[in-house]
CSV table of C-alpha atoms in Angstrom, one decimal:
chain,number,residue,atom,x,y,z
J,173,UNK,CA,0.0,0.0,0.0
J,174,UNK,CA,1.6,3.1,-1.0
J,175,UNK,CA,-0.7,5.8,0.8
J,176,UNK,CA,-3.9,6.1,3.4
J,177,UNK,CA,-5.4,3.9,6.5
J,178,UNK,CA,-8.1,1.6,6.2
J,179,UNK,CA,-9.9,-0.8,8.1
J,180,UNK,CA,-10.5,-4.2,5.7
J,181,UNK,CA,-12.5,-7.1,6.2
J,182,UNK,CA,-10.8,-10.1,5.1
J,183,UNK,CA,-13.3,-13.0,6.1
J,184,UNK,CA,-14.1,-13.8,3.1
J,185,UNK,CA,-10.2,-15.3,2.1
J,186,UNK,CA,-8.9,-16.1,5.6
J,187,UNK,CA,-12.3,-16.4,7.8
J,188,UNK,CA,-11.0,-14.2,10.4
J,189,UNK,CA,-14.2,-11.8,12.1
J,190,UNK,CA,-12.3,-9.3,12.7
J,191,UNK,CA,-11.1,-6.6,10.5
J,192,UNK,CA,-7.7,-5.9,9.5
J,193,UNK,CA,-6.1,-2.3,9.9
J,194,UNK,CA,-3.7,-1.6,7.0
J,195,UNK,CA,-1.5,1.5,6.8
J,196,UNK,CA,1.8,2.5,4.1
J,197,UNK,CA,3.7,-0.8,3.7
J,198,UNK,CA,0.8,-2.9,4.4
J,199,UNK,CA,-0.1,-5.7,2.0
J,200,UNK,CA,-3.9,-6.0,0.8
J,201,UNK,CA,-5.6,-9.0,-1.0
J,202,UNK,CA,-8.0,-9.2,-3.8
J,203,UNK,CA,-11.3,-10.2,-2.9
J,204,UNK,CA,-11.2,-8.4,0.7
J,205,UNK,CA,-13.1,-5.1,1.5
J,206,UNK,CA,-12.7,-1.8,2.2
J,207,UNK,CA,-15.1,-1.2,5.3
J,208,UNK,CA,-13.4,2.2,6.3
J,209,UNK,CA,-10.8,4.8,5.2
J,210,UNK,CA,-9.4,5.0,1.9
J,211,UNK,CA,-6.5,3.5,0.0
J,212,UNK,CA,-3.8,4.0,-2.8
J,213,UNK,CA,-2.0,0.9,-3.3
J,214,UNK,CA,0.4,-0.4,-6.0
J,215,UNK,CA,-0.8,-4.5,-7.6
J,216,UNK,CA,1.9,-6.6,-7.1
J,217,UNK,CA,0.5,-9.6,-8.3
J,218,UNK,CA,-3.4,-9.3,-10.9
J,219,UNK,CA,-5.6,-11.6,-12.2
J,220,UNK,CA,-3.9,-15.3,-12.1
J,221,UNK,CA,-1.4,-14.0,-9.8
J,222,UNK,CA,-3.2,-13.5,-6.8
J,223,UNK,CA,-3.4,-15.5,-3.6
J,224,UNK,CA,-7.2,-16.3,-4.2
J,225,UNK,CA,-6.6,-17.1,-7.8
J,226,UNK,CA,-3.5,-19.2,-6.2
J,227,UNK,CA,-6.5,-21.4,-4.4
J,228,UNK,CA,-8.6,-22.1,-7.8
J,229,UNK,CA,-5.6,-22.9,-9.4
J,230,UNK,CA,-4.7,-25.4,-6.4
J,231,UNK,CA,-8.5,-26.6,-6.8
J,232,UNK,CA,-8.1,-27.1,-10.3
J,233,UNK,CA,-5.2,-29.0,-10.4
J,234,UNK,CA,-5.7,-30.9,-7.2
J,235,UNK,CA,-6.6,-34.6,-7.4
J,236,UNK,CA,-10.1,-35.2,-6.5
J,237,UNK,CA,-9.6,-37.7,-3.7
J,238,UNK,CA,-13.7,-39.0,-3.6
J,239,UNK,CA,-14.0,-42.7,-3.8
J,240,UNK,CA,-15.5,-44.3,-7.4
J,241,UNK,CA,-19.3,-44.9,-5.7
J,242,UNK,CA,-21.8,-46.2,-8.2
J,243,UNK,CA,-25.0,-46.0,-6.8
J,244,UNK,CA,-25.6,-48.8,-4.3
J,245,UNK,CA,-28.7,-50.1,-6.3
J,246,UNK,CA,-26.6,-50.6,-9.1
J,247,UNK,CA,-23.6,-52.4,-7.5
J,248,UNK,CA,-26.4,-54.9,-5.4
J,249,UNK,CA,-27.6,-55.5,-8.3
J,250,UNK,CA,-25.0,-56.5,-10.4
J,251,UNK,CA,-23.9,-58.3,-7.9
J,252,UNK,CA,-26.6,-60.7,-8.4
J,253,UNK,CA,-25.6,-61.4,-11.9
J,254,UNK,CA,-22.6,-64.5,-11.7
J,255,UNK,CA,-24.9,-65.8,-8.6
J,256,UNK,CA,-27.9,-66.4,-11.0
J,257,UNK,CA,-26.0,-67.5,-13.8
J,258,UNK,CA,-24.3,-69.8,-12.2
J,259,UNK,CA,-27.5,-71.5,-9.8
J,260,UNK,CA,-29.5,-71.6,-13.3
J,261,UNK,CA,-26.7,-73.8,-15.0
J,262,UNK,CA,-27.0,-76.1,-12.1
J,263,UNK,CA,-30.6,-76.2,-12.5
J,264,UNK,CA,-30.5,-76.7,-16.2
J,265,UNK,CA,-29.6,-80.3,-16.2
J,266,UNK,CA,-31.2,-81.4,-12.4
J,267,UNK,CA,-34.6,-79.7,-13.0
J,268,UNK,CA,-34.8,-79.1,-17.1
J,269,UNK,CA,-34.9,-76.2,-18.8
J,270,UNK,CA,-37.7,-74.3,-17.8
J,271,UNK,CA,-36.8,-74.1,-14.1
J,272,UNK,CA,-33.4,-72.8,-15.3
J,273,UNK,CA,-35.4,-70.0,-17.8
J,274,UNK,CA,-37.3,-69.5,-14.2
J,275,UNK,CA,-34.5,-68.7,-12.2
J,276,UNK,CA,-33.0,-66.7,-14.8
J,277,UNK,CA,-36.0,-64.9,-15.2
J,278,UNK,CA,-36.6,-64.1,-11.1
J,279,UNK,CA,-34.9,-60.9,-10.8
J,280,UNK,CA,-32.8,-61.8,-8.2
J,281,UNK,CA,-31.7,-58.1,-6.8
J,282,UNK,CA,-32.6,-56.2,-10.0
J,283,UNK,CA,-35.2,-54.1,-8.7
J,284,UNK,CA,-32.4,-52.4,-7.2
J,285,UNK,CA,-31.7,-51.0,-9.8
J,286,UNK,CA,-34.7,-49.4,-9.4
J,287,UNK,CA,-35.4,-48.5,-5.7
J,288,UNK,CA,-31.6,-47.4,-5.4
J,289,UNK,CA,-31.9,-44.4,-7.2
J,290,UNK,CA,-35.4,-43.5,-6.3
J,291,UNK,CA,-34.5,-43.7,-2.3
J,292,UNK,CA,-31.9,-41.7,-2.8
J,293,UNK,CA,-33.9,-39.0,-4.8
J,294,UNK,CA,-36.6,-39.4,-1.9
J,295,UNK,CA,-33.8,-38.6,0.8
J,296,UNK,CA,-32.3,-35.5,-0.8
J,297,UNK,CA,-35.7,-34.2,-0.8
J,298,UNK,CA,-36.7,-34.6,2.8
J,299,UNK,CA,-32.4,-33.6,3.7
J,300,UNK,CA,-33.7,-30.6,1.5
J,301,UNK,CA,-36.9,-29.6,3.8
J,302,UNK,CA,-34.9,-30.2,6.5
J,303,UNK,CA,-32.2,-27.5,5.7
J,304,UNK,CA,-29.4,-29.8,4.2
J,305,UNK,CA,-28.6,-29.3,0.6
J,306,UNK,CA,-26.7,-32.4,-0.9
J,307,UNK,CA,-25.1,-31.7,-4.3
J,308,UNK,CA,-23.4,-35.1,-4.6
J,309,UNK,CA,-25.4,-38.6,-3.6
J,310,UNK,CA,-23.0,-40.3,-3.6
J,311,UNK,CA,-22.4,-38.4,0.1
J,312,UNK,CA,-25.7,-39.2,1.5
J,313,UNK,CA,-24.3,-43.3,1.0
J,314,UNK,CA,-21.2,-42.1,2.8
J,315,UNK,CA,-22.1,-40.1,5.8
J,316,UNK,CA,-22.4,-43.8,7.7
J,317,UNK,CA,-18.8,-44.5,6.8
J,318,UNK,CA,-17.9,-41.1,8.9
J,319,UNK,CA,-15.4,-41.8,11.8
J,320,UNK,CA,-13.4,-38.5,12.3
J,321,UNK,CA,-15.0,-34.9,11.8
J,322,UNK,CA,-12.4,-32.1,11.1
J,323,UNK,CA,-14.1,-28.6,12.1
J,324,UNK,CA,-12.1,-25.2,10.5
J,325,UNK,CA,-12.1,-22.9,13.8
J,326,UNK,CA,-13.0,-19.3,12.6
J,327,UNK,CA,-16.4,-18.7,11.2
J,328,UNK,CA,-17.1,-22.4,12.0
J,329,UNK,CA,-16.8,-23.0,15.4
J,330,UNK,CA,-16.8,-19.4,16.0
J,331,UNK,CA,-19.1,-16.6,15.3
J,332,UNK,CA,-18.4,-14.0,12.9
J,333,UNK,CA,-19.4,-11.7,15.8
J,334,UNK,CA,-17.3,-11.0,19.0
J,335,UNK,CA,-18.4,-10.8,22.2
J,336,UNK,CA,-17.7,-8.8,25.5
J,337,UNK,CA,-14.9,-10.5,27.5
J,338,UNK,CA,-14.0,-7.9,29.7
J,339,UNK,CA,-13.6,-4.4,30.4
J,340,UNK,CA,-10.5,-2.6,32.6
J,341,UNK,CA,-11.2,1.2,33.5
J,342,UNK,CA,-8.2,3.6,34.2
J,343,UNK,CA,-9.6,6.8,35.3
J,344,UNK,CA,-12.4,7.3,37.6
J,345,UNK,CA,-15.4,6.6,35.6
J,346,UNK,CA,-17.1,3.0,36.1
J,347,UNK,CA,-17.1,0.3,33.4
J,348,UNK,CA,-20.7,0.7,32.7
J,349,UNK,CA,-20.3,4.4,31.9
J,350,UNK,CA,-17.3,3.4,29.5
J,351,UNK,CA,-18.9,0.6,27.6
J,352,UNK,CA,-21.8,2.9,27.2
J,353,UNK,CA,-19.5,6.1,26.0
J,354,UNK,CA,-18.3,3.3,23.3
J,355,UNK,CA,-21.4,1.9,22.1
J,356,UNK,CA,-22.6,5.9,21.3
J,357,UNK,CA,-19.8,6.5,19.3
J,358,UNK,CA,-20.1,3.2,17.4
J,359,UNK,CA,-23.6,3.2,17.3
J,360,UNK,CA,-23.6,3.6,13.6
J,361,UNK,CA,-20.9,1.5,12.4
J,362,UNK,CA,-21.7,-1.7,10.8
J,363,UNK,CA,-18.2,-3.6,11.4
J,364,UNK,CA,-18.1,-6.7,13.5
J,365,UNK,CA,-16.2,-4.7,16.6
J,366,UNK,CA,-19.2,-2.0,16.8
J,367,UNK,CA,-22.0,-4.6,16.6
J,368,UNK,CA,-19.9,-6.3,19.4
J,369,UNK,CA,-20.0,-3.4,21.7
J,370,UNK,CA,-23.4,-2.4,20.9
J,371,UNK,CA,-24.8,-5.5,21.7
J,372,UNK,CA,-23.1,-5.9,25.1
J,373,UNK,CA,-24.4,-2.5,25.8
J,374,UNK,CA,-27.8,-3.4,25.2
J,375,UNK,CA,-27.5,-6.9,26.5
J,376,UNK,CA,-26.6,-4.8,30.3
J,377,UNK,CA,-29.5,-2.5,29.7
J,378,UNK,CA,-27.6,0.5,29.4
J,379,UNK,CA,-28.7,3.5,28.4
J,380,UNK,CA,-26.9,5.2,25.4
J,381,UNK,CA,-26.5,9.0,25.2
J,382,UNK,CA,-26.7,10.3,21.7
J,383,UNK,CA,-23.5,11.9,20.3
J,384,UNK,CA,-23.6,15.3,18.6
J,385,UNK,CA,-21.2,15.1,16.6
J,386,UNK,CA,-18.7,12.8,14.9
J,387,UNK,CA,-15.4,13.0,13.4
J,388,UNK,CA,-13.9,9.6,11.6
J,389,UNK,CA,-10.5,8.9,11.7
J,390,UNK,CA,-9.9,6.6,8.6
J,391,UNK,CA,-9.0,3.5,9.7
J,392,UNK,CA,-8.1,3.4,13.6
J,393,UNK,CA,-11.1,5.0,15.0
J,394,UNK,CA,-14.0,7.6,16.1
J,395,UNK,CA,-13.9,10.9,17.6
J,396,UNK,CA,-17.5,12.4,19.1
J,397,UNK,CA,-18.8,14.9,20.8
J,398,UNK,CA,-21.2,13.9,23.7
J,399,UNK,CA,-22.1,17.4,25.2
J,400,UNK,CA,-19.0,18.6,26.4
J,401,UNK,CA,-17.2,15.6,26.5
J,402,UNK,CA,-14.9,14.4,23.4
J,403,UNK,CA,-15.0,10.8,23.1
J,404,UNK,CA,-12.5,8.9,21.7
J,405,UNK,CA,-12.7,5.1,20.5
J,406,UNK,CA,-10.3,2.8,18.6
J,407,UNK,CA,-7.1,1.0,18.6
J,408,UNK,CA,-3.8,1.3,20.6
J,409,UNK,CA,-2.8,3.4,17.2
J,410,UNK,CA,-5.4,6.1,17.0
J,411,UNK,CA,-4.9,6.4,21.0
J,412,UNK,CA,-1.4,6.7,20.2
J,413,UNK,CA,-2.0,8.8,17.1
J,414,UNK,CA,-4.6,11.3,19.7
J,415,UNK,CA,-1.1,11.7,21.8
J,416,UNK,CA,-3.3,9.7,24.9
J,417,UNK,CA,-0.7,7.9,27.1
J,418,UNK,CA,-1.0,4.1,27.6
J,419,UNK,CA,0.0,3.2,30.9
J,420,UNK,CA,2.5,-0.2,30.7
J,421,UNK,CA,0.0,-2.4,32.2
J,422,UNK,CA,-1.8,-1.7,29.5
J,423,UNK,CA,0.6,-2.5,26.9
J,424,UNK,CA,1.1,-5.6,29.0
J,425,UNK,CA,-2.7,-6.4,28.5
J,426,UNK,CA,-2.2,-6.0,24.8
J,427,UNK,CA,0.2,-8.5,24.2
J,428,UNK,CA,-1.7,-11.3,26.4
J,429,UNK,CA,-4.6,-10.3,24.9
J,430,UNK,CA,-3.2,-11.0,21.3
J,431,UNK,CA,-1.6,-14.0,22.7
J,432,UNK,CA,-5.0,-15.3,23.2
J,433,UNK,CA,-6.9,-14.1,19.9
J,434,UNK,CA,-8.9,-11.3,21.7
J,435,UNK,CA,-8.7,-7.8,20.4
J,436,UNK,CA,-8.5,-4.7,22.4
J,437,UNK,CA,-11.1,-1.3,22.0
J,438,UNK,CA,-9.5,2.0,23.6
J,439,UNK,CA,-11.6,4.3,25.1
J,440,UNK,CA,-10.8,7.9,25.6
J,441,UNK,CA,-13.0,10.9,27.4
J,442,UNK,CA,-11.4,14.3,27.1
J,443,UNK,CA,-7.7,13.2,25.8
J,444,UNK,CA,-7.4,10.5,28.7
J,445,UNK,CA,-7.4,7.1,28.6
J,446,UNK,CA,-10.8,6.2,30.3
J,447,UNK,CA,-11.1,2.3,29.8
J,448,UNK,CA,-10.5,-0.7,27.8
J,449,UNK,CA,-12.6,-3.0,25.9
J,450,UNK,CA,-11.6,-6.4,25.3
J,451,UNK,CA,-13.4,-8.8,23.2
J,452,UNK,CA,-12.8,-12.4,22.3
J,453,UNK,CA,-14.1,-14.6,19.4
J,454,UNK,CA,-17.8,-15.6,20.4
J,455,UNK,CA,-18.3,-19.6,20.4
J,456,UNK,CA,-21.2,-20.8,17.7
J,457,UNK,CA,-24.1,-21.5,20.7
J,458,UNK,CA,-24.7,-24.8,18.8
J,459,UNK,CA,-20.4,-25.8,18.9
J,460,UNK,CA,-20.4,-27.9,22.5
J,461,UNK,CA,-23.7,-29.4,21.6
J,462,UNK,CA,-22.8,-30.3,17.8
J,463,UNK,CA,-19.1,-32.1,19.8
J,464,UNK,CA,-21.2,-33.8,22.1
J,465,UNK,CA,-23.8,-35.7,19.8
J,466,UNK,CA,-20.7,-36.6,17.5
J,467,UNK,CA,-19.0,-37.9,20.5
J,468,UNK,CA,-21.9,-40.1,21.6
J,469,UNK,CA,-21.9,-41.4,17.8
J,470,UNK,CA,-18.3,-42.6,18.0
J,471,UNK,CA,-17.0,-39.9,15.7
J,472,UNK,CA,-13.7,-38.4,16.8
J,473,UNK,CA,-13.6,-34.3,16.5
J,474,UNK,CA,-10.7,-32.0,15.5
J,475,UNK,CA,-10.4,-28.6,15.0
J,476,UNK,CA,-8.1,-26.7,12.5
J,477,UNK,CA,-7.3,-23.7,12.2
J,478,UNK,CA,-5.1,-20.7,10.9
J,479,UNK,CA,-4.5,-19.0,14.1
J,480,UNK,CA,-1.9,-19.4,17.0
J,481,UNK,CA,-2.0,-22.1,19.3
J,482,UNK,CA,-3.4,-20.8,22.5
J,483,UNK,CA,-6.4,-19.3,21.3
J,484,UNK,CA,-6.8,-22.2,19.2
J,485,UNK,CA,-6.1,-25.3,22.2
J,486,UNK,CA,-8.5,-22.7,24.4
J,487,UNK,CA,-11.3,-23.5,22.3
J,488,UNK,CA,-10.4,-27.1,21.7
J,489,UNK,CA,-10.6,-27.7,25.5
J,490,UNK,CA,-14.1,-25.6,25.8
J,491,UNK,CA,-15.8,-27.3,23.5
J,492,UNK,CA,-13.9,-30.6,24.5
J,493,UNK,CA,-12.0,-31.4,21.7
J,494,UNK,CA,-8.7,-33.5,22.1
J,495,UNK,CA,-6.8,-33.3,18.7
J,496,UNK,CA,-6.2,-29.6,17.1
J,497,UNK,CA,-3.9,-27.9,14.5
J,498,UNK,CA,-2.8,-24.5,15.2
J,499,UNK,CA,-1.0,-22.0,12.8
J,500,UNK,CA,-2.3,-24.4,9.4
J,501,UNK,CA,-1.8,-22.2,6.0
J,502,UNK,CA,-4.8,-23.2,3.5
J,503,UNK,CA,-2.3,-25.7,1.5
J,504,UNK,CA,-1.5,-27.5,5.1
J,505,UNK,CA,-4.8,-27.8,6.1
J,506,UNK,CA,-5.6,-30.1,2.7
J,507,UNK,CA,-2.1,-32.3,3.8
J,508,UNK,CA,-3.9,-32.3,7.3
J,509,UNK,CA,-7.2,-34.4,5.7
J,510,UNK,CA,-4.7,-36.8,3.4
J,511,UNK,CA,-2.8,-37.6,6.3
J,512,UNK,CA,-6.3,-38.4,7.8
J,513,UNK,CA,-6.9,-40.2,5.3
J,514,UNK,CA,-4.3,-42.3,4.4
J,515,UNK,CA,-3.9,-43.2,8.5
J,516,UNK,CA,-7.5,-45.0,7.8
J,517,UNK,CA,-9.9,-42.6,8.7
J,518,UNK,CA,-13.3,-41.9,7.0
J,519,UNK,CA,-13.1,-37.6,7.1
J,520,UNK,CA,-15.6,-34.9,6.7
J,521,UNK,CA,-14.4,-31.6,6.8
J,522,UNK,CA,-16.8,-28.5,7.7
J,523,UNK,CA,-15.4,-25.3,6.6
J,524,UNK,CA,-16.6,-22.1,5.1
J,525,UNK,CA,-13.5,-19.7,4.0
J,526,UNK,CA,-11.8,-19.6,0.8
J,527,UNK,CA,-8.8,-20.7,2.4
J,528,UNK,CA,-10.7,-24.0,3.6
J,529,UNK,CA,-11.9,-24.7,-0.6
J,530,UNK,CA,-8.5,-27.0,-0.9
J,531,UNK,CA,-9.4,-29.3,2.0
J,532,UNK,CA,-12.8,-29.5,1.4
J,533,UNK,CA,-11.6,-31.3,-2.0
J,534,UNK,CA,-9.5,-33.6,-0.2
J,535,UNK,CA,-12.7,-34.9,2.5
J,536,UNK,CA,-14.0,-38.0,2.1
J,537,UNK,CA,-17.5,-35.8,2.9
J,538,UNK,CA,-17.1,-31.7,2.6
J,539,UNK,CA,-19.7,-29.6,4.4
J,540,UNK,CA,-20.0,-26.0,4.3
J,541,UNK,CA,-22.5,-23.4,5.3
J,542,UNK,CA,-24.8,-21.0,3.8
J,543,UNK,CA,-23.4,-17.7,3.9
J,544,UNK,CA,-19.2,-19.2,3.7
J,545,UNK,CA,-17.4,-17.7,0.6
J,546,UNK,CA,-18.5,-18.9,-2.8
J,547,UNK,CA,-15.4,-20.7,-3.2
J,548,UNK,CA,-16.1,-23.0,0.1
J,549,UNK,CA,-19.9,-23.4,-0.9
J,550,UNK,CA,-19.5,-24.4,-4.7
J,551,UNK,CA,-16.2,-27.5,-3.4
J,552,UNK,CA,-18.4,-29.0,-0.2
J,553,UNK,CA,-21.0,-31.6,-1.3
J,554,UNK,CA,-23.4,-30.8,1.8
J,555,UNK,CA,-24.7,-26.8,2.7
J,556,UNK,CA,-25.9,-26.8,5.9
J,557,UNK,CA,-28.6,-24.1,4.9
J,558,UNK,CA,-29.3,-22.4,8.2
J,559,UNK,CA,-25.7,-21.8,8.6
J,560,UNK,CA,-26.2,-23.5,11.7
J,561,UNK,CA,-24.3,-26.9,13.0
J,562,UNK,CA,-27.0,-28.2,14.9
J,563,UNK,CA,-27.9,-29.8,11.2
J,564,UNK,CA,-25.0,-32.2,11.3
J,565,UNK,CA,-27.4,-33.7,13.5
J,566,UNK,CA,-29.9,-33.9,11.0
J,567,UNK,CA,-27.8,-34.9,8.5
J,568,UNK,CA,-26.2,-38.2,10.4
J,569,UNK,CA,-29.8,-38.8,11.6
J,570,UNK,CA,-31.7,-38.6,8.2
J,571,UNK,CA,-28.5,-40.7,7.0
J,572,UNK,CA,-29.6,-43.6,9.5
J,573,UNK,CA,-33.0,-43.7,7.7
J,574,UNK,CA,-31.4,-43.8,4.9
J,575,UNK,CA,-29.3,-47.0,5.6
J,576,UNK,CA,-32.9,-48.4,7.1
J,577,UNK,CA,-34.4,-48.1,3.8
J,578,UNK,CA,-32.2,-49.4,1.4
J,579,UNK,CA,-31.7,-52.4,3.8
J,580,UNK,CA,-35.3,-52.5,3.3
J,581,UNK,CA,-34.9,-52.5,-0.8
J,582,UNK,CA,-32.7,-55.2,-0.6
J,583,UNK,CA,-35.0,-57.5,1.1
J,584,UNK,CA,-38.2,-56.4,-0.9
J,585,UNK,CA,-35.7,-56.9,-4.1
J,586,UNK,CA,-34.4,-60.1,-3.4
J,587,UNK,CA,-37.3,-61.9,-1.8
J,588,UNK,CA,-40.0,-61.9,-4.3
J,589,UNK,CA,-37.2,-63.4,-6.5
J,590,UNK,CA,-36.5,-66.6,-4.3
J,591,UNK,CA,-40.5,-67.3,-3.8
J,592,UNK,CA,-40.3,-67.0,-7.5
C-alpha cells in the first residue's frame, strides 16, 4: 500500500471476524473489503497472480480424492448377476430347462436398480426440507462411513461476531459508563467490533446517550462529541496517534490479549485514557452441543485452524475437543485431511473460507454453510442451509434412515425373486 489507513474485512479469504487495519507498507488481497478509510495501493500480483486465484488454481489442479461410488442399487444388483448365472446352469440339467429359464427370469436383486436411485432421490428431498442441501449422492451413501469430523475454527466453530470479554477502567469513571460512552460512538458502524459493543451495551441494559457530533478517523477509529465531553474510540494506534498515554499495564494487557486471539477497543473521554474493551471470538451457541452428539456417535472431533496455538487449544478444551492444529496455512490444512486419510480414517471436513476450498476437495464428505465464501460453498458436497451446526445432527440422523431403507430395498428386491 503506498498511501492512506483503512480498516479491511478479510473474512471472506482467511475467515477471520475481525477486520484488518492496513496502513503505508501494508499488504492487501483481492477479494477483501474496504469497510473504512481509503486507499492507494500499487498490484503486485493481478488476475492469475493472486493468492485467491492461487486457491482455484490449487483446486483445479488438485486430485479429486472422492471414492468411485456407483450408486448402491446398481452395484447390489450386479452383484446378483454370476450368482444367478451360475444357480440356473446347475438347475439346467437337475430340473430341465424351464426351471433354469425361471431362475433366470426371477430378478434376483434387479429391482435395485430401481429402488436405489429413487430412495436416494426421496432422501435428498426430505435432507432438502430439512435445511441440508446435498449436491453429490454419492455423500448421503457415505455419511455412515464417517469416523473423524475435522471442524475449521474461525467462522465455523466461531461466530463471525465477537463478544464482551472484559472491560478494565483507568480513570475514575465505572465500566458501565465506558462501555456505554463506546457503544454511542459506534452506534452507527456496521463492522463486527461496533456490533460487538453495541450489543453488550444493550444486553446490560444501558442507556446510550446520543453523540452530537462525529469525526472519523480513517481506519483506527471515532472521535464524538457527547455534550462537552470528546470521546475517543479505537485502537492502541489512533490512542497513540490522539497523543493519549497508555500506561504499561496496559501495553502488558495488549500482548496477552493478542496471545490469546482477543482484540482490544481503547476508550478515551477528554484526551485520557478512560477504559479498555476487550473482546474475544464468540463460540457458535450450537459448537459444544454439535461435539457432544458426534462424541456419543463414536466420531472423533478436530479442529483446525489458521490462528496461533493458545487461542486455538482454548477453544479445543471448551468445547472438549482433544486433537487440534494450530497456525495451518490453506495448502497444510488439505495435507492435514490426506494424512487423515491415508492413517484410515473416514473424514468430513466443515469449513466455510476460501482458504478452507482445498481441503474441502480432499474430504472424504465436505460440508459447508450458507453464507461461507463462494469458493467454500461451490467445493463442499453438503450446505448446511441455516448456517447453523445443529444440522450435522440432521444430517447423520436422516443418513440412519437412509441406511434403514435401502436395507429395506434389498429385502423387498431379493425376496420376491426366491419365492419365484
Amino acid at each position: 500500500m503506498i498511501s492512506g489507513l483503512a480498516s479491511v474485512d478479510q473474512h471472506g479469504l482467511t475467515g477471520e471476524s475481525q477486520p484488518a487495519e492496513v496502513e503505508v507498507g501494508s499488504k492487501v488481497f483481492a477479494t477483501t473489503l474496504v469497510l473504512s478509510g481509503r486507499l492507494h495501493i500499487q498490484a503486485e500480483a493481478t488476475g492469475s497472480d493472486t493468492n485467491a486465484a492461487s486457491v482455484g488454481h490449487i483446486l483445479e489442479h488438485t486430485q479429486l480424492y472422492k471414492e468411485s461410488v456407483r450408486l448402491r442399487g446398481k452395484v447390489i444388483a450386479d452383484g446378483f448377476i454370476a450368482p444367478t448365472l451360475f444357480v440356473s446352469s446347475l438347475s439346467l440339467p437337475l430340473l430341465g430347462p424351464s426351471a433354469a429359464m425361471g431362475i433366470l427370469w426371477s430378478g434376483f436383486g434387479y429391482n435395485m436398480k430401481l429402488y436405489g436411485p429413487i430412495t436416494v432421490l426421496n432422501f435428498l428431498h426430505i435432507m432438502a426440507k430439512n435445511g441440508v442441501l446435498i449436491k453429490d449422492g454419492r455423500s448421503l451413501e457415505m455419511v455412515q462411513q464417517i469416523d473423524t469430523v475435522v471442524f475449521d475454527k474461525t467462522g465455523t466453530l466461531t461466530a463471525d461476531q465477537p463478544r464482551l470479554g472484559g472491560m478494565y477502567v483507568v480513570g475514575s469513571l465505572d465500566k458501565a459508563t465506558v462501555l456505554a460512552y463506546a457503544a454511542a460512538a459506534e452506534r452507527r458502524q456496521s463492522h463486527p467490533i461496533a456490533k460487538a459493543i453495541w450489543a453488550a451495551a444493550q444486553d446490560q441494559g444501558l442507556e446510550i446517550p446520543y453523540i452530537d457530533d462525529a469525526s472519523y478517523r480513517i481506519g483506527y477509529g471515532i472521535e464524538v462529541t457527547l455534550g462537552q465531553k470528546t470521546i475517543k474510540v479505537g485502537s492502541s494506534r489512533f490512542m497513540e496517534q490522539q497523543a493519549i498515554r497508555l500506561e504499561d499495564g496496559i501495553r502488558e494487557l495488549q500482548r496477552a490479549s493478542d496471545a490469546q486471539g482477543s482484540s482490544l477497543v481503547y476508550v478515551a473521554v477528554d484526551d485520557n485514557l478512560a477504559g479498555v474493551i476487550e473482546l474475544e471470538p464468540g463460540v457458535r451457541p450450537e459448537a459444544k452441543r454439535m461435539v457432544e452428539y458426534l462424541g456419543g456417535q463414536g466420531i472423533d472431533t478436530y479442529i483446525i485452524s489458521g490462528d496461533h496455538e493458545e487461542p486455538t487449544r482454548r477453544l479445543a478444551a471448551q468445547l472438549g475437543i482433544k486433537y487440534y492444529f494450530s497456525e495451518t496455512l490453506p495448502a497444510e490444512k488439505a495435507a492435514v485431511i490426506s494424512q487423515l486419510r491415508e492413517s484410515g480414517r473416514f473424514v468430513a471436513f466443515v469449513g466455510d473460507g476460501i482458504n478452507d476450498a482445498i481441503a474441502l476437495k480432499q474430504a472424504n464428505v465436505s460440508v459447508s454453510l450458507k453464507g461461507a465464501s463462494t469458493a467454500a460453498t461451490d467445493t463442499a458436497q453438503v450446505i448446511l442451509m441455516d448456517g447453523d451446526l445443529q444440522k450435522l445432527e440432521t444430517l447423520f440422523e436422516i443418513s440412519k434412515d437412509f441406511e434403514d431403507g435401502m436395507r429395506g430395498n434389498y429385502l423387498n428386491s431379493v425376496i420376491p425373486g426366491v419365492i419365484t
